[in-house]
Amino acid sequence: MNKKTRILGLLATTVLAGTILAGTTVVQAQQTRLTVATVNNGDMIVMQKLSSRFEQANPDIKLDWVVLEENVLRQRVTTDIATKGGQYDVLTIGTYEVPIWAKQGWIKKFDNLSADYDVADVLKPVREGLSYEGTLYALPFYAESSMTYYRTDLVQKTGLTMPERPTYDQIKEIASKIHDPANQVYGICLRGKPGWGENMAFLSTMVNTFGGQWFDKDWNTKIESPEWKQAVSFYIDLLKNYGPPGASSNGFNENLAMFSNGQCGIWIDATVAAGMVFNPATSKVSDKLGFAQAPVASWPKGSNWLWSWALAVPESSKKEAAAKKFVTWATSKEYIKLVGETEGWVSAPPGTRASTYDNKQYVEAAPFAKFVEQAIETADPINTTKNPKSYVGVQFAGIPEFQAIGTQTGQTMAAALTGQMTVDQALKTAQSAAERAMRQAGYKK
Amino acid sequence: MSSAKSGVLSFVLGWGAALLLFFPILWMLLTGFKTEVEAIATPPTLFFSPTMENYQAVFQRADYLSFAINSVVVSVVATALAILIAVPAAYVMAFFPTKRTRGTLLWMLSTKMMPPVGVLVPMYLLFRDFGLLDTLTGLVIIYTLMNLPIVIWMLYTFFKEVPPEILEAGRMDGARAKQEVTLLLLPLALPGIASTSLLSIILCWNEAFWSLNLSAHNAAPLTAFIASFSSPEGLFWAKLSAASTLAIAPILVFGWMSQRQLVRGLTFGAVK
């Protein structure tokens, strides 16, 4: 009897404890709690840290943070929005999602911004990238394009100079002279890890500047074209001859680590890396760092990508007013000033506002500022490719099917890089997979 | 082969396997004390001056205790519920089998073969309609259901090792079914129940798919805590390692303390 009582008692206590703890989420009366879903990027961490200022100024609003890995966040938030779960009040999404989600009616409009917000100050390409049918559906937290980073000491040794906007042939020539694998210094580091946001983000800009595109104006897939073949062959040749070993597993973070460690002569990637490689606490090459625009080939446009991490409010949120109040605060000129004054101007969220680049303190603290501004200003998601196209986006096609098409193409490109496929085989495989997906989605009969 | 030689061989193999299995944990532990640049250095740095900056950053950025409490509550309550449901089920299947018992057991196990993502949307809709999203109750329900097949299977195997004659003798002395289970079966199968409970707790603790998809802020357990330190744009390995060390530490200590019970349970009835 004793044993029985003990077992039952233990179970009852455990269940009771669980129930009590489950019920401890007491929401204070009249306080609006906002759940903010975001990614673990440096600028977002600063936002989380400084958000106590917002709470102090708005004691009726309390922020709960959900920080997730980018792909997990995308999947998690998509499930919640598509099923109208209403778990989140503020979402961190990118330029790719905003027009698609706006078209679906998943996110709320930002059409009544106050004069104080000064929406005209937001850089035009960024503003356009976050709009659908001329209306803003998300406000930019930070924005990025792509640019070339190089080691000034290594380039100097070659006797060559890096132009402000190099061509791919010049990049190849400089990389070939820097390449010194015996001392673990590689001529060039580029993204090779498969994924629409990894190797295909870079490779798409390369295809654009070699005169190619994903789809033409009638949604015909153009992967198996001479321009793609030329761009992909050039990319594979660069990485195979002057790149690090195992380049097919290198994404943004891996290349950032290698470049910061002094193992890459040239690196072409996101402008957001500028602050990281310029920071002596995280980079061994901060004192020998050179910047240039993203390289070009035969077609001068489309070599700069455009991406922005933006804050949006889902239609399922029942706290629209409070959520919009927070979003406008976190993307305002005042917030950028607050970051500059508390965290140092080099940490100010880049790429969103003209006023950031007019600020002398920022330009002095971040010598790469003008390159970033110019890269973003020249990125044009609409007029990108040599021949007319049907989609919006520089390094992606702004249609829901693109994630799958881009990732599958990325896998075949990685297979070509590792030598499992020839370039022709890889392009043929990617072309037929993309054609199939487009047919199934109803773009082509 | 002489017994001395085979002893040396099993010693080397045993230690080799143990070191191989322990190495990732050791590496994670070491990485947590490196700077972000040291953490990604090639070749890897073996000798370095340890820093606590990652642990400081982790504690500064996330409320570890709240995640840990959620993990403890969800794992313990889900395990208790699973055992409560599984004991009568396994008892009936072990001692009063019908021609459908084997099929039922296999059917239960087959539910574990389905990838969870296949039922994500229906489960999400159910959770939304019953107000269970981001609640501990919701996670307890899903973890209980998730582990129930394996808990019933394990208990069934342990109960089969108990000689039915002992229960029959109890019945002859007038014990009712409830008394038979609580006074005879449970004490006899206690090592098995203990090891099943431990395994269930470990499975709940490590579960990431459902916890990441069905919780947001209020019910997020330690798996969500770890996931929050991975970054698409920036170096994160050292902080992620520190967060992972903190997340696995409680279950590692718990497993270490109860390993005797666990091994006893898992080998229960192996030699009759």
XYZ file of C-alpha atoms in Angstrom:
717
model
C 0.000 0.000 0.000
C 2.889 2.335 0.869
C 4.591 1.746 -2.455
C 1.346 2.319 -4.316
C 0.757 5.574 -2.498
C 4.322 6.654 -3.209
C 4.083 5.956 -6.960
C 0.699 7.667 -7.268
C 1.920 10.581 -5.159
C 4.989 11.020 -7.333
C 2.964 11.001 -10.533
C 0.368 13.385 -9.141
C 3.072 15.804 -7.941
C 4.814 15.757 -11.320
C 1.633 16.373 -13.279
C 0.583 19.086 -10.811
C 3.986 20.778 -11.006
C 3.746 20.785 -14.775
C 0.280 22.240 -14.736
C 1.241 24.963 -12.276
C 4.346 25.919 -14.254
C 2.342 25.851 -17.474
C -0.064 28.296 -15.976
C 2.533 30.725 -14.726
C 2.554 32.795 -17.885
C 0.626 35.601 -16.328
C 0.118 38.447 -18.717
C -0.038 41.760 -16.956
C -3.280 43.588 -17.422
C -3.368 46.200 -20.179
C 0.167 45.473 -21.334
C 0.545 44.500 -24.990
C 3.043 41.686 -25.439
C 4.635 41.535 -28.874
C 6.388 38.397 -30.087
C 9.231 39.369 -32.397
C 10.709 36.629 -34.617
C 14.225 37.351 -35.795
C 17.559 35.858 -36.868
C 20.813 35.815 -34.937
C 22.710 38.425 -36.997
C 24.933 41.033 -35.372
C 22.588 43.932 -36.154
C 19.589 42.040 -34.744
C 21.474 41.274 -31.540
C 22.085 45.003 -31.118
C 18.373 45.652 -31.751
C 17.426 43.130 -29.070
C 19.844 44.788 -26.654
C 18.615 48.328 -27.347
C 14.930 47.382 -27.384
C 14.765 48.089 -23.633
C 14.878 51.783 -24.623
C 11.721 51.240 -26.665
C 10.044 49.465 -23.743
C 11.023 52.290 -21.390
C 9.508 54.841 -23.756
C 6.414 52.651 -24.259
C 5.697 51.025 -20.883
C 2.454 49.564 -22.257
C 4.408 47.362 -24.697
C 6.545 44.351 -23.738
C 8.713 42.553 -26.289
C 9.241 38.773 -26.338
C 12.033 37.622 -28.645
C 12.155 34.435 -30.663
C 15.570 34.075 -32.281
C 15.973 31.278 -34.830
C 18.360 30.115 -37.523
C 17.463 31.685 -40.910
C 16.031 28.574 -42.603
C 14.208 27.433 -39.461
C 12.748 30.919 -39.073
C 11.594 30.984 -42.708
C 9.899 27.583 -42.415
C 8.458 28.308 -38.966
C 7.045 31.702 -39.906
C 5.674 30.401 -43.237
C 3.791 27.609 -41.413
C 2.396 30.080 -38.897
C 1.299 32.631 -41.477
C -0.140 30.100 -43.947
C -2.226 28.507 -41.168
C -3.048 31.877 -39.552
C -1.507 30.631 -36.295
C -0.986 34.154 -34.982
C 2.143 33.271 -32.992
C 4.105 36.333 -34.089
C 3.474 40.058 -34.193
C 6.689 41.166 -35.883
C 8.597 39.099 -38.448
C 12.098 39.426 -39.847
C 11.869 38.587 -43.553
C 13.859 39.379 -46.666
C 13.444 41.052 -50.028
C 12.495 37.713 -51.596
C 9.524 37.028 -49.329
C 7.994 40.509 -49.033
C 6.365 40.870 -52.521
C 5.274 37.204 -52.546
C 3.728 37.361 -49.061
C 2.156 40.737 -49.803
C 0.486 39.267 -52.904
C -0.871 36.402 -50.749
C -2.297 38.911 -48.282
C -0.146 37.539 -45.460
C 1.428 40.806 -44.283
C 0.054 44.248 -43.481
C 0.663 47.417 -45.500
C 2.814 50.290 -44.265
C 0.891 52.964 -46.161
C 0.341 55.601 -43.500
C 3.843 56.330 -42.235
C 4.269 59.640 -40.448
C 6.317 62.512 -41.886
C 8.844 61.999 -39.057
C 9.667 58.583 -40.456
C 10.880 60.246 -43.674
C 10.237 57.348 -46.008
C 11.903 59.220 -48.892
C 15.181 58.890 -46.977
C 15.081 55.080 -47.446
C 17.287 54.161 -50.436
C 15.135 53.711 -53.561
C 16.227 50.146 -54.561
C 15.599 48.970 -50.985
C 12.203 50.660 -50.866
C 11.196 49.157 -54.205
C 12.389 45.708 -53.164
C 10.061 45.783 -50.141
C 7.016 47.032 -52.051
C 4.200 45.305 -53.847
C 2.157 47.262 -56.391
C 3.792 50.464 -55.212
C 3.006 50.029 -51.487
C 5.531 49.209 -48.756
C 4.772 45.967 -46.903
C 7.880 45.846 -44.686
C 10.419 48.363 -43.419
C 14.155 47.727 -43.903
C 16.273 47.008 -40.860
C 19.495 46.669 -42.801
C 20.295 46.140 -46.463
C 23.184 44.720 -48.403
C 24.589 44.311 -51.869
C 27.715 42.489 -52.977
C 31.258 43.788 -53.343
C 34.882 42.675 -53.684
C 37.170 42.412 -50.652
C 40.897 41.934 -51.119
C 44.181 41.888 -49.228
C 46.061 45.069 -50.166
C 49.445 43.547 -49.176
C 48.995 40.479 -51.409
C 47.706 42.480 -54.389
C 50.620 44.902 -54.015
C 53.095 41.986 -54.158
C 51.696 40.912 -57.540
C 52.591 44.312 -59.006
C 48.990 44.712 -60.206
C 46.317 47.102 -58.967
C 42.725 46.354 -58.166
C 40.435 48.704 -60.161
C 37.463 50.295 -58.409
C 35.169 48.117 -60.527
C 37.250 45.146 -61.758
C 36.296 42.805 -64.580
C 36.198 39.048 -64.007
C 39.274 38.681 -66.251
C 41.189 41.098 -64.009
C 40.018 39.211 -60.908
C 41.289 35.963 -62.435
C 44.663 37.462 -63.279
C 45.174 38.871 -59.762
C 43.914 35.660 -58.088
C 46.297 33.544 -60.154
C 49.269 35.603 -58.973
C 48.228 35.593 -55.303
C 47.431 31.851 -55.193
C 49.924 30.136 -52.875
C 48.347 26.902 -51.603
C 51.617 25.713 -50.031
C 51.266 28.549 -47.505
C 47.488 28.130 -47.263
C 46.805 31.406 -49.072
C 44.274 30.995 -51.857
C 43.760 33.384 -54.755
C 40.005 33.672 -54.419
C 37.221 32.533 -52.075
C 33.663 32.265 -53.413
C 30.463 30.616 -52.232
C 30.236 26.949 -53.225
C 27.771 25.587 -50.668
C 24.535 24.623 -52.435
C 21.436 26.717 -51.741
C 19.390 29.435 -53.409
C 20.687 31.907 -50.834
C 24.244 30.508 -50.858
C 26.090 29.586 -54.076
C 23.184 30.646 -56.304
C 23.048 34.154 -54.798
C 26.589 34.733 -56.034
C 26.357 32.684 -59.224
C 23.127 34.460 -60.300
C 24.929 37.820 -60.262
C 27.733 36.275 -62.300
C 25.245 34.887 -64.816
C 23.577 38.338 -65.053
C 26.850 40.074 -65.833
C 27.782 37.422 -68.401
C 24.513 38.298 -70.159
C 22.311 35.445 -68.880
C 19.119 35.191 -66.817
C 16.865 32.644 -65.069
C 13.749 33.088 -67.227
C 12.898 35.217 -70.263
C 9.847 37.474 -70.523
C 7.615 34.486 -71.432
C 8.813 32.367 -68.463
C 11.015 30.166 -70.643
C 13.833 28.710 -68.536
C 17.201 29.949 -69.803
C 19.652 27.883 -67.722
C 20.934 25.846 -70.674
C 22.125 28.947 -72.530
C 25.630 29.907 -73.757
C 25.732 32.768 -71.196
C 25.108 30.385 -68.283
C 27.714 27.988 -69.645
C 30.273 30.764 -69.931
C 29.571 32.090 -66.421
C 29.522 28.668 -64.725
C 32.651 27.513 -66.552
C 34.458 30.693 -65.487
C 33.306 30.234 -61.862
C 34.416 26.593 -61.730
C 37.724 27.391 -63.406
C 38.377 30.191 -60.869
C 37.588 28.048 -57.844
C 39.289 24.871 -59.081
C 42.539 26.620 -59.999
C 42.794 29.456 -57.506
C 40.299 28.584 -54.779
C 40.639 26.719 -51.475
C 40.205 22.943 -51.267
C 36.642 21.827 -50.498
C 35.137 25.058 -51.879
C 31.800 23.295 -52.453
C 31.175 23.343 -48.678
C 31.999 27.023 -48.236
C 29.138 29.450 -47.686
C 29.180 33.013 -46.355
C 30.355 32.063 -42.862
C 33.098 29.687 -43.983
C 34.518 32.261 -46.422
C 34.231 34.990 -43.792
C 36.248 32.793 -41.436
C 38.909 32.069 -44.073
C 39.203 35.684 -45.206
C 39.375 36.941 -41.592
C 42.073 34.363 -40.949
C 44.199 35.663 -43.838
C 43.688 32.676 -46.143
C 41.956 34.424 -49.070
C 43.481 36.980 -51.413
C 40.120 38.058 -52.884
C 36.580 37.433 -51.657
C 33.398 38.531 -53.455
C 30.400 38.520 -51.118
C 27.830 40.502 -49.146
C 28.558 44.131 -48.211
C 27.468 43.316 -44.655
C 30.797 41.501 -44.187
C 32.669 44.817 -44.471
C 32.099 45.707 -40.811
C 33.120 42.192 -39.706
C 36.405 41.994 -41.658
C 37.197 45.571 -40.676
C 36.831 44.762 -36.981
C 40.278 43.854 -35.483
C 38.565 41.806 -32.753
C 37.247 39.307 -35.298
C 39.641 39.744 -38.224
C 43.400 39.306 -38.610
C 43.389 41.306 -41.866
C 41.576 44.471 -40.739
C 44.693 46.605 -41.352
C 45.337 45.349 -44.908
C 41.839 45.407 -46.254
C 40.884 46.723 -49.693
C 37.391 47.245 -51.149
C 36.142 47.323 -54.738
C 32.796 46.985 -56.479
C 31.510 43.548 -57.515
C 33.265 42.456 -60.738
C 31.600 42.726 -64.139
C 31.834 40.834 -67.429
C 30.160 41.639 -70.757
C 26.956 43.183 -69.298
C 27.651 45.897 -66.713
C 24.360 45.560 -64.782
C 23.210 42.780 -62.495
C 26.549 42.067 -60.825
C 25.461 43.699 -57.532
C 22.866 41.745 -55.657
C 20.256 43.356 -53.448
C 19.037 41.950 -50.159
C 17.397 43.537 -47.197
C 16.409 42.141 -43.828
C 13.148 43.861 -43.058
C 10.508 43.909 -40.353
C 6.909 43.082 -41.271
C 3.638 42.637 -39.380
C 1.610 39.513 -40.239
C -2.098 39.782 -41.039
C -2.746 37.276 -38.212
C -1.389 39.669 -35.546
C -4.073 41.199 -33.367
C -1.714 43.899 -32.109
C -1.158 45.850 -35.310
C -0.774 49.318 -33.777
C 1.832 48.272 -31.197
C 3.683 46.096 -33.714
C 3.888 48.923 -36.274
C 5.044 51.299 -33.564
C 7.964 48.984 -32.793
C 8.816 48.404 -36.477
C 8.921 52.118 -37.253
C 11.104 52.722 -34.171
C 13.617 49.968 -35.097
C 13.968 51.199 -38.686
C 13.995 54.935 -37.958
C 16.774 57.512 -38.292
C 16.626 57.904 -34.505
C 17.361 54.196 -34.005
C 20.396 54.353 -36.328
C 21.616 57.367 -34.331
C 21.055 55.484 -31.075
C 23.183 52.550 -32.316
C 25.914 54.933 -33.499
C 26.050 56.701 -30.148
C 25.863 53.628 -27.913
C 27.577 50.861 -29.921
C 29.915 52.955 -32.114
C 29.134 54.315 -35.581
C 30.750 51.396 -37.390
C 27.961 49.183 -35.948
C 25.118 51.314 -37.329
C 22.692 49.251 -39.468
C 23.958 49.757 -43.042
C 22.321 50.162 -46.415
C 18.886 51.505 -45.577
C 18.913 55.306 -45.414
C 20.605 58.102 -47.368
C 20.997 60.040 -44.104
C 23.317 57.306 -42.745
C 25.700 57.960 -45.624
C 25.417 61.738 -45.226
C 26.515 61.363 -41.619
C 30.204 62.327 -41.318
C 30.692 60.293 -38.139
C 29.518 57.122 -39.902
C 31.574 57.704 -43.052
C 34.691 58.345 -40.932
C 34.173 55.233 -38.797
C 33.323 52.985 -41.774
C 35.712 53.586 -44.711
C 33.699 51.083 -46.770
C 30.511 53.180 -46.458
C 30.632 54.770 -49.913
C 31.269 51.417 -51.622
C 28.239 49.931 -49.894
C 26.011 52.884 -50.768
C 27.134 52.809 -54.393
C 26.653 49.032 -54.616
C 23.099 49.290 -53.284
C 22.248 52.304 -55.425
C 23.372 50.494 -58.597
C 21.492 47.272 -57.786
C 18.295 47.264 -59.822
C 15.887 44.356 -59.246
C 13.827 45.217 -62.336
C 16.252 46.199 -65.090
C 18.935 43.641 -64.272
C 19.542 41.430 -67.253
C 20.719 42.018 -70.813
C 17.515 40.610 -72.309
C 14.019 41.345 -70.938
C 12.883 39.160 -68.030
C 9.548 38.379 -66.434
C 10.612 38.353 -62.782
C 11.693 40.883 -60.151
C 14.981 40.283 -58.319
C 18.711 40.426 -58.984
C 20.062 37.203 -57.444
C 16.684 35.444 -57.333
C 13.428 35.311 -59.266
C 10.661 36.669 -57.064
C 8.240 33.746 -57.449
C 7.326 31.165 -54.754
C 8.760 28.292 -56.834
C 12.235 29.847 -56.907
C 13.426 28.514 -53.533
C 13.143 24.918 -54.796
C 14.438 25.718 -58.300
C 17.351 27.761 -56.947
C 18.385 25.133 -54.411
C 18.177 22.298 -56.939
C 20.242 24.300 -59.436
C 22.699 25.073 -56.617
C 23.115 21.344 -55.985
C 23.941 20.622 -59.612
C 26.407 23.525 -59.697
C 28.114 22.130 -56.568
C 28.239 18.722 -58.287
C 29.927 20.359 -61.283
C 32.385 22.074 -58.953
C 33.373 18.806 -57.289
C 33.706 17.108 -60.680
C 30.752 14.729 -60.258
C 29.148 16.277 -63.350
C 30.379 18.227 -66.350
C 29.152 21.805 -66.748
C 26.934 20.688 -69.667
C 25.397 17.864 -67.619
C 24.810 20.177 -64.647
C 23.117 22.828 -66.802
C 20.984 20.240 -68.592
C 19.851 18.682 -65.291
C 19.056 22.082 -63.774
C 17.239 23.220 -66.939
C 14.947 20.184 -67.076
C 14.202 20.326 -63.313
C 13.362 24.048 -63.532
C 11.223 23.545 -66.659
C 9.312 20.774 -64.888
C 8.713 22.938 -61.813
C 7.543 25.876 -63.928
C 5.202 23.654 -65.930
C 3.735 22.140 -62.741
C 3.241 25.615 -61.290
C 1.329 26.674 -64.399
C 3.758 29.275 -65.791
C 4.228 27.209 -68.940
C 1.770 24.816 -70.565
C 43.079 -16.441 -29.220
C 44.299 -16.471 -25.645
C 42.153 -14.834 -23.006
C 44.899 -12.248 -22.254
C 45.027 -11.190 -25.905
C 41.276 -10.980 -26.221
C 41.199 -8.946 -22.981
C 43.676 -6.410 -24.405
C 41.695 -6.267 -27.656
C 38.390 -5.580 -25.916
C 40.139 -2.979 -23.705
C 41.526 -1.150 -26.763
C 38.267 -1.452 -28.708
C 36.193 -0.338 -25.720
C 38.348 2.684 -24.986
C 38.645 3.505 -28.686
C 34.866 3.499 -29.131
C 34.368 5.498 -25.921
C 36.886 8.177 -26.992
C 35.396 8.349 -30.473
C 31.903 8.855 -29.055
C 33.071 11.363 -26.451
C 35.258 13.415 -28.820
C 32.484 15.653 -30.284
C 31.342 16.519 -26.757
C 34.907 17.282 -25.680
C 35.447 19.434 -28.785
C 32.210 21.327 -28.134
C 33.286 21.897 -24.530
C 36.700 23.243 -25.642
C 35.217 25.412 -28.421
C 32.951 27.092 -25.889
C 36.069 28.491 -24.191
C 37.713 29.783 -27.400
C 37.262 33.146 -29.106
C 35.177 33.151 -32.314
C 38.347 33.497 -34.437
C 40.076 30.597 -32.613
C 36.950 28.479 -32.975
C 37.148 28.537 -36.771
C 40.938 28.584 -37.145
C 42.496 26.146 -39.628
C 44.369 24.089 -38.502
C 42.352 23.917 -35.260
C 43.962 25.404 -32.172
C 44.532 22.868 -29.421
C 46.314 25.146 -26.972
C 44.671 28.466 -26.215
C 43.955 30.733 -23.281
C 40.383 29.979 -22.237
C 37.842 32.788 -22.217
C 34.466 33.055 -20.532
C 33.210 35.700 -22.993
C 30.945 33.235 -24.836
C 29.197 32.135 -21.644
C 28.787 35.768 -20.625
C 27.293 36.590 -24.041
C 24.969 33.576 -23.898
C 23.645 34.491 -20.439
C 23.314 38.129 -21.467
C 21.318 37.382 -24.597
C 18.962 34.627 -23.461
C 17.134 33.601 -20.293
C 18.769 30.185 -19.844
C 16.830 29.321 -16.709
C 13.443 29.808 -18.344
C 14.410 27.493 -21.257
C 15.870 24.921 -18.825
C 12.732 24.903 -16.638
C 10.584 24.350 -19.733
C 12.812 21.411 -20.752
C 12.626 19.827 -17.304
C 8.844 20.228 -16.977
C 8.052 18.989 -20.471
C 10.435 15.987 -20.288
C 9.378 14.836 -16.804
C 5.614 15.339 -17.223
C 5.536 13.803 -20.724
C 7.510 10.800 -19.456
C 5.234 10.363 -16.411
C 2.154 10.487 -18.634
C 3.640 8.079 -21.166
C 4.496 5.583 -18.390
C 1.006 5.973 -16.888
C -0.616 5.072 -20.209
C 1.977 2.493 -21.267
C 1.975 0.320 -18.087
C -1.632 -0.961 -18.453
C -1.226 -1.271 -22.244
C 1.985 -3.298 -21.980
C 0.553 -5.388 -19.107
C -2.445 -6.499 -21.162
C -0.320 -7.176 -24.239
C 2.304 -9.130 -22.296
C 0.037 -11.306 -20.152
C -3.271 -11.488 -22.050
C -2.220 -11.474 -25.709
C -4.796 -11.924 -28.439
C -4.189 -12.772 -32.076
C -4.063 -9.037 -32.847
C -1.477 -8.094 -30.185
C 1.576 -8.521 -32.410
C -0.070 -6.543 -35.219
C -1.036 -3.756 -32.792
C 2.531 -3.545 -31.502
C 3.937 -3.339 -35.028
C 1.338 -0.758 -36.022
C 2.302 1.402 -33.039
C 5.963 1.213 -34.008
C 5.159 2.028 -37.634
C 3.958 5.503 -36.575
C 7.593 6.224 -35.601
C 8.677 5.535 -39.182
C 6.770 8.502 -40.598
C 8.783 11.750 -40.918
C 7.199 14.246 -38.479
C 7.181 17.003 -41.118
C 4.531 14.980 -42.962
C 1.973 15.797 -40.265
C 3.235 19.259 -39.348
C 0.397 21.234 -40.953
C -2.514 19.133 -39.535
C -0.867 19.106 -36.098
C -0.286 22.858 -36.298
C -3.940 23.457 -37.178
C -5.095 21.217 -34.305
C -2.793 23.008 -31.878
C -4.022 26.393 -33.139
C -7.705 25.440 -32.773
C -7.225 24.016 -29.261
C -5.110 26.999 -28.162
C -2.081 24.779 -27.547
C 0.513 26.654 -29.616
C 3.444 27.832 -27.489
C 2.117 26.141 -24.330
C 3.826 23.568 -22.099
C 0.618 21.508 -22.140
C 0.850 21.302 -25.941
C 4.469 20.139 -25.870
C 3.693 17.599 -23.116
C 0.909 16.131 -25.288
C 3.044 15.875 -28.423
C 6.048 14.420 -26.534
C 3.844 11.869 -24.780
C 2.353 10.760 -28.089
C 5.758 10.784 -29.746
C 7.362 8.496 -27.163
C 4.374 6.278 -26.385
C 5.118 3.565 -29.002
C 8.704 3.110 -27.850
C 7.720 3.219 -24.147
C 5.009 0.577 -24.657
C 7.411 -1.603 -26.646
C 10.119 -1.399 -23.998
C 7.736 -2.068 -21.129
C 6.174 -4.944 -23.077
C 9.648 -6.502 -23.506
C 10.444 -6.059 -19.793
C 7.050 -7.415 -18.673
C 7.549 -10.491 -20.870
C 10.616 -11.291 -18.740
C 8.504 -11.502 -15.571
C 7.409 -15.125 -14.990
C 3.581 -15.225 -15.394
C 3.433 -17.837 -12.616
C 4.193 -15.143 -10.025
C 1.193 -13.099 -11.173
C -0.942 -16.253 -11.318
C 0.039 -17.049 -7.727
C -1.049 -13.550 -6.736
C -4.369 -14.068 -8.499
C -4.807 -17.400 -6.659
C -4.358 -15.465 -3.422
C -7.158 -13.137 -4.444
C -5.252 -10.162 -5.866
C -7.266 -8.008 -8.226
C -5.772 -6.776 -11.535
C -4.823 -3.402 -10.034
C -3.101 -5.039 -7.051
C -1.409 -7.523 -9.368
C 0.133 -4.685 -11.364
C 1.065 -2.349 -8.520
C 2.134 -4.894 -5.884
C 3.688 -7.621 -8.028
C 4.493 -6.525 -11.561
C 5.790 -2.990 -10.994
C 8.255 -3.865 -8.183
C 9.557 -6.793 -10.259
C 9.956 -4.724 -13.427
C 11.210 -1.586 -11.676
C 14.683 -1.566 -13.327
C 12.982 -1.829 -16.711
C 10.535 0.981 -15.904
C 13.403 3.139 -14.631
C 15.457 2.669 -17.788
C 12.395 3.273 -20.003
C 11.686 6.497 -18.110
C 15.295 7.621 -18.441
C 15.297 6.942 -22.163
C 12.005 8.786 -22.580
C 13.346 11.795 -20.664
C 16.480 11.849 -22.853
C 14.389 11.606 -26.041
C 12.134 14.456 -24.865
C 15.128 16.573 -23.862
C 16.794 16.191 -27.276
C 13.668 16.561 -29.405
C 14.003 19.575 -31.699
C 11.501 19.367 -34.568
C 8.261 19.728 -32.628
C 9.670 22.073 -30.017
C 10.971 24.464 -32.685
C 7.720 24.357 -34.636
C 5.142 24.421 -31.882
C 6.731 26.777 -29.373
C 7.708 30.420 -29.695
C 8.555 32.214 -26.481
C 6.553 30.929 -23.496
C 7.131 27.199 -23.881
C 10.449 27.168 -25.750
C 12.782 24.479 -24.319
C 16.586 24.223 -24.513
C 16.593 23.024 -28.135
C 15.147 26.417 -29.132
C 17.785 28.055 -26.919
C 20.575 26.307 -28.910
C 18.960 27.123 -32.274
C 18.935 30.815 -31.425
C 22.741 30.984 -31.507
C 23.229 29.877 -35.118
C 23.807 32.788 -37.462
C 23.534 33.063 -41.261
C 25.818 36.102 -41.370
C 28.538 36.111 -38.752
C 30.822 33.885 -36.704
C 28.925 31.903 -34.121
C 30.625 28.540 -33.415
C 32.093 29.489 -30.030
C 28.824 30.913 -28.691
C 26.832 28.036 -30.156
C 29.206 25.581 -28.434
C 28.827 27.405 -25.111
C 25.023 27.350 -25.473
C 25.071 23.652 -26.423
C 27.270 22.802 -23.427
C 24.827 24.570 -21.129
C 21.888 22.798 -22.781
C 23.273 19.281 -22.543
C 24.928 19.668 -19.131
C 21.828 18.818 -17.014
C 20.907 15.706 -19.018
C 24.558 14.614 -19.168
C 24.879 14.816 -15.379
C 21.513 13.089 -14.981
C 22.551 10.304 -17.376
C 25.912 9.925 -15.624
C 24.250 9.633 -12.207
C 21.707 7.091 -13.389
C 23.912 5.047 -15.701
C 23.969 2.070 -13.338
C 20.171 1.975 -13.299
C 20.075 2.444 -17.065
C 22.492 -0.403 -17.802
C 20.747 -2.640 -15.252
C 17.419 -1.911 -16.897
C 18.605 -2.410 -20.437
C 20.186 -5.771 -19.588
C 17.213 -6.754 -17.403
C 16.348 -10.377 -18.066
C 19.104 -10.741 -20.631
C 20.542 -13.676 -18.668
C 17.961 -15.831 -16.977
